[in-house]
Short mmCIF file of C-alpha atoms in Angstrom, two decimals:
data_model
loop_
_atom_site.label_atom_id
_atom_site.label_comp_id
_atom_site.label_asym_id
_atom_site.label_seq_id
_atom_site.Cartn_x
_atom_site.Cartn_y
_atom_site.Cartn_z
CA UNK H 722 -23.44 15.49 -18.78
CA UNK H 723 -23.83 16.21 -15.00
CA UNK H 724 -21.13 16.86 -12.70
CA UNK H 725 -21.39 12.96 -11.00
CA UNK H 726 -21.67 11.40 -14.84
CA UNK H 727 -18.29 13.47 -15.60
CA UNK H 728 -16.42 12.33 -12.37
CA UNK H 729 -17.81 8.48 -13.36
CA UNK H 730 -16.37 8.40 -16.78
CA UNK H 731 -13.12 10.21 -16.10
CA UNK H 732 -12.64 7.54 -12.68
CA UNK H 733 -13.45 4.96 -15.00
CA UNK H 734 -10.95 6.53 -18.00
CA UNK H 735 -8.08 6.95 -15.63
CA UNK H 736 -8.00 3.93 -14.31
CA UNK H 737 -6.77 2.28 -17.46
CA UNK H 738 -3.53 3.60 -17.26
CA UNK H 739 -3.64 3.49 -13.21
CA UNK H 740 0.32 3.58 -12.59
CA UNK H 741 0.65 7.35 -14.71
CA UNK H 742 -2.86 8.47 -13.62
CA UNK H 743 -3.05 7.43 -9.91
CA UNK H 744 -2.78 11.19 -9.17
CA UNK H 745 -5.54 11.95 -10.84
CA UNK H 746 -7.56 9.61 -10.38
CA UNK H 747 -7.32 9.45 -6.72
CA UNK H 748 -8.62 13.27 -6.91
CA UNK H 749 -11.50 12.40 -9.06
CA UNK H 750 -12.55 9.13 -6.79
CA UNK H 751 -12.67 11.41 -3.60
CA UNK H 752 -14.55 13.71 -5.23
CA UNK H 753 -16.91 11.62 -6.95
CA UNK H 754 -17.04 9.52 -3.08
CA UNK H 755 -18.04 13.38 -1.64
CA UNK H 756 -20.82 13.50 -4.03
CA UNK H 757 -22.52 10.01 -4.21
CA UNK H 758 -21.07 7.11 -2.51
CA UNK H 759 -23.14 4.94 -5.32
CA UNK H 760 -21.73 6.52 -7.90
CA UNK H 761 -18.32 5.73 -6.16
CA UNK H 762 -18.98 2.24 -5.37
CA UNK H 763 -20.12 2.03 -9.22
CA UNK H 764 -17.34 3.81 -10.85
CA UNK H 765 -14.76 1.24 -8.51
CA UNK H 766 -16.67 -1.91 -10.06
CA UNK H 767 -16.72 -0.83 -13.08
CA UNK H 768 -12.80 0.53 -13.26
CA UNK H 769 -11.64 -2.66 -11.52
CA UNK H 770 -9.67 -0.67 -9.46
CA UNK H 771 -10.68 -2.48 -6.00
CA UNK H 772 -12.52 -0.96 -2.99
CA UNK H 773 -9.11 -0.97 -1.05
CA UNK H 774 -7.36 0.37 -3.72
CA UNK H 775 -9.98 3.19 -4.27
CA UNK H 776 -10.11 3.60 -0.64
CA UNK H 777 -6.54 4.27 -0.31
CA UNK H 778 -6.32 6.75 -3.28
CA UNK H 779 -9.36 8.94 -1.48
CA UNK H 780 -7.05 8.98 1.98
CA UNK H 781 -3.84 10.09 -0.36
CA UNK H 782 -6.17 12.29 -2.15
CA UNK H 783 -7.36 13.81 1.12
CA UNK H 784 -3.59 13.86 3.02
CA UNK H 785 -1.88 15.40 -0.07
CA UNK H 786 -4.22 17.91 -1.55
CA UNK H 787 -3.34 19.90 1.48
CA UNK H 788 0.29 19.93 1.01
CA UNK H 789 2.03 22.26 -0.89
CA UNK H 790 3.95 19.71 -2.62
CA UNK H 791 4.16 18.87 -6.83
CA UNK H 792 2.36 16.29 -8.48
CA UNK H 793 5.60 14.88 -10.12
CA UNK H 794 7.30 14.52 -7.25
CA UNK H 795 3.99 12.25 -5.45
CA UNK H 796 4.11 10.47 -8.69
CA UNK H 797 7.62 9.78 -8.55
CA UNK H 798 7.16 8.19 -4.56
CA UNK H 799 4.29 5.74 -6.15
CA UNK H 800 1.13 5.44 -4.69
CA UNK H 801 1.85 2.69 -2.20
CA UNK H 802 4.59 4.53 -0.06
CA UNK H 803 1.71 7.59 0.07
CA UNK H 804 -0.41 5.12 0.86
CA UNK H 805 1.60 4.75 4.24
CA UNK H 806 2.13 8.44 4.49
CA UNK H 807 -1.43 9.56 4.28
CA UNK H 808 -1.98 9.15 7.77
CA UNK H 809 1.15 10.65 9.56
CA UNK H 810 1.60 13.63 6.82
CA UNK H 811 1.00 17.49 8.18
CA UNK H 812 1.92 20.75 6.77
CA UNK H 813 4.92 20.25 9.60
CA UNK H 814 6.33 17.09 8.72
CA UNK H 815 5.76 16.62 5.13
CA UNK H 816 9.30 17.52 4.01
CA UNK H 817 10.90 14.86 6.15
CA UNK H 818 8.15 12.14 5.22
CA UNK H 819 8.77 12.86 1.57
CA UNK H 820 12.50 12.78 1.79
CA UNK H 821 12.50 9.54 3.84
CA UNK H 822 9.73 8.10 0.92
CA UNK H 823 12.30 9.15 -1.36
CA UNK H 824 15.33 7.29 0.34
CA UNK H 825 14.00 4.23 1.48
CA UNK H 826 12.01 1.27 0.21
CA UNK H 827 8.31 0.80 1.49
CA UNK H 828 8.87 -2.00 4.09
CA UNK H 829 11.76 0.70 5.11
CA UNK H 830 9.56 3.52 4.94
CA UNK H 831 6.16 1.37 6.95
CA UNK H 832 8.89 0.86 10.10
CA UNK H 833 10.31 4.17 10.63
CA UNK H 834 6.94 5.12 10.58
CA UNK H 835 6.26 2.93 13.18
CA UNK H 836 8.94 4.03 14.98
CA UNK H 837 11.41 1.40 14.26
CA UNK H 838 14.87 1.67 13.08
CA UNK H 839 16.03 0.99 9.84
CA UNK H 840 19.09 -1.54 9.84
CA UNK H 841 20.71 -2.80 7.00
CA UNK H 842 18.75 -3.71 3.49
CA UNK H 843 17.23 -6.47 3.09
CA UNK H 844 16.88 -9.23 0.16
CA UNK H 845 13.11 -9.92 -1.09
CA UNK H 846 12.24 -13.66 -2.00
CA UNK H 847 9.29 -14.08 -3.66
CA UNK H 848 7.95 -17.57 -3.99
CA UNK H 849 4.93 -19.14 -5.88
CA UNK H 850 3.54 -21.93 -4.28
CA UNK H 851 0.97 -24.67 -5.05
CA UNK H 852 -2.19 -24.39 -2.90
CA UNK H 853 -1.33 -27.40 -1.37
CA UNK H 854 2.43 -26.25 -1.21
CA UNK H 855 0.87 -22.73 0.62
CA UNK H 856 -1.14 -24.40 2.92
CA UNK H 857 2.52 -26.40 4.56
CA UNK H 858 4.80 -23.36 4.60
CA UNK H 859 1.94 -21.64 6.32
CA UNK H 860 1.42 -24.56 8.81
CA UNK H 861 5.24 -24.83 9.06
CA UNK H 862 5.75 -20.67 9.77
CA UNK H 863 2.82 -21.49 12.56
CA UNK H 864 4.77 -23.97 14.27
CA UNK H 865 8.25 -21.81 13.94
CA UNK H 866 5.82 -18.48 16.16
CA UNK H 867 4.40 -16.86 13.24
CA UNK H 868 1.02 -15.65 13.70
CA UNK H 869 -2.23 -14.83 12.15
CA UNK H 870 -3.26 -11.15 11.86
CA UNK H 871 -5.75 -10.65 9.24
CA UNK H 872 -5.30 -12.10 6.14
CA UNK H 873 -1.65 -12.05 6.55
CA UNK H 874 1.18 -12.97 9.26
CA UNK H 875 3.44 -9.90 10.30
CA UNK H 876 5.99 -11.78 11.70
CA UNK H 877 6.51 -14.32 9.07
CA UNK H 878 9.81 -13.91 8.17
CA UNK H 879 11.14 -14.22 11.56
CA UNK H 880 9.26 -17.50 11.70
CA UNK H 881 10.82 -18.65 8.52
CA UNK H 882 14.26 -18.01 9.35
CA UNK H 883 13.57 -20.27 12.82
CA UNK H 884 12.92 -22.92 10.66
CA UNK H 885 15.88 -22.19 8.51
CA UNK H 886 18.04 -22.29 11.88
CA UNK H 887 15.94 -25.27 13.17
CA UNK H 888 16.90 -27.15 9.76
CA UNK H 889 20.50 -26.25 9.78
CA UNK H 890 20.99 -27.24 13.51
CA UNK H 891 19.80 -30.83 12.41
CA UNK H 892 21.95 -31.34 9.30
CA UNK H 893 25.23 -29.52 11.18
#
C-alpha cells in the first residue's frame, strides 16, 4: 500500500468516529492535502466530512502541530473553538488562547478574539422553522437592520431583539 493509499484509508477510517478522532484526522488530511490534493478532495467525498470541515482541520492541523501543547488537552477545547484559534495562535500567545478556549464558550471565545469584550453570558435559542416560516423571520430581521453577509446575518440577534422591543412598545 503506498504512502497516499495509507493516508486515504486512515482519513476515510477516522472520520467515522470524527468527534474522538478529529486530532488525528486533521493530521492525516493535511498530510494527505501536502501530497495530492486529489487524493484529498477524494478522501473528503468519500469520508463525508465536508470541504469546510476538512479545510478547517488542515489550518488546526497546521497552527497546532507547532505548539508544544498535548493532544488531550486540544481534544478537550473541541475542534470548533481551534477552529477560531488557528489563525491568531503563536508559540507566544498560545497559553493565553488556550486558557481563554478553556473558560469561555465559542461565541465568547470568536469576540475576544476580535477584540471585543466579553459581558455577561448569554442564553442560546434555537428554533426550527418551516421554509416558509424561515423565509418571514428572515424578511422580518431585514426590516428590524439585520444584514446579509454570506450565507448568514452577523447581526441578527440585535435585529431580533428590535423587533421584540418594536412588538412590546405596541402591546404596552
Amino acid at each position: 500500500m503506498s504512502k497516499i493509499e495509507k493516508l486515504f484509508a486512515d482519513a476515510v477510517g477516522l472520520a467515522t468516529a470524527f468527534d474522538e478522532n478529529f486530532i488525528e484526522l486533521a493530521k492525516v488530511l493535511r498530510e494527505l492535502q501536502d501530497e495530492d490534493t486529489e487524493e484529498f478532495n477524494r478522501a473528503v467525498e468519500k469520508s463525508g466530512v465536508g470541504s469546510r470541515k476538512a479545510y478547517y482541520l488542515t489550518g488546526i492541523d497546521r497552527a497546532f502541530s507547532k505548539i508544544p501543547v498535548p493532544k488531550a488537552r486540544l481534544k478537550k477545547i473541541g475542534w470548533t473553538k481551534l477552529m477560531n484559534l488557528a489563525p491568531h495562535i503563536s508559540k507566544e500567545n498560545y497559553a493565553v488562547l488556550l486558557k481563554q478556549a478553556e473558560t469561555h464558550t465559542a461565541k465568547e471565545l470568536e469576540a475576544i478574539l476580535r477584540g471585543e469584550e466579553v459581558a455577561e453570558k448569554k442564553k442560546a435559542i434555537l428554533m426550527y422553522l418551516s421554509p416558509a416560516d424561515a423565509e418571514l423571520f428572515e424578511e422580518v430581521l431585514m426590516g428590524f437592520g439585520a444584514r446579509r453577509s454570506g450565507r448568514g446575518m452577523p447581526n441578527r440577534e440585535e435585529a431580533l431583539m428590535n423587533a421584540v422591543r418594536w412588538i412590546a412598545e405596541q402591546k404596552g
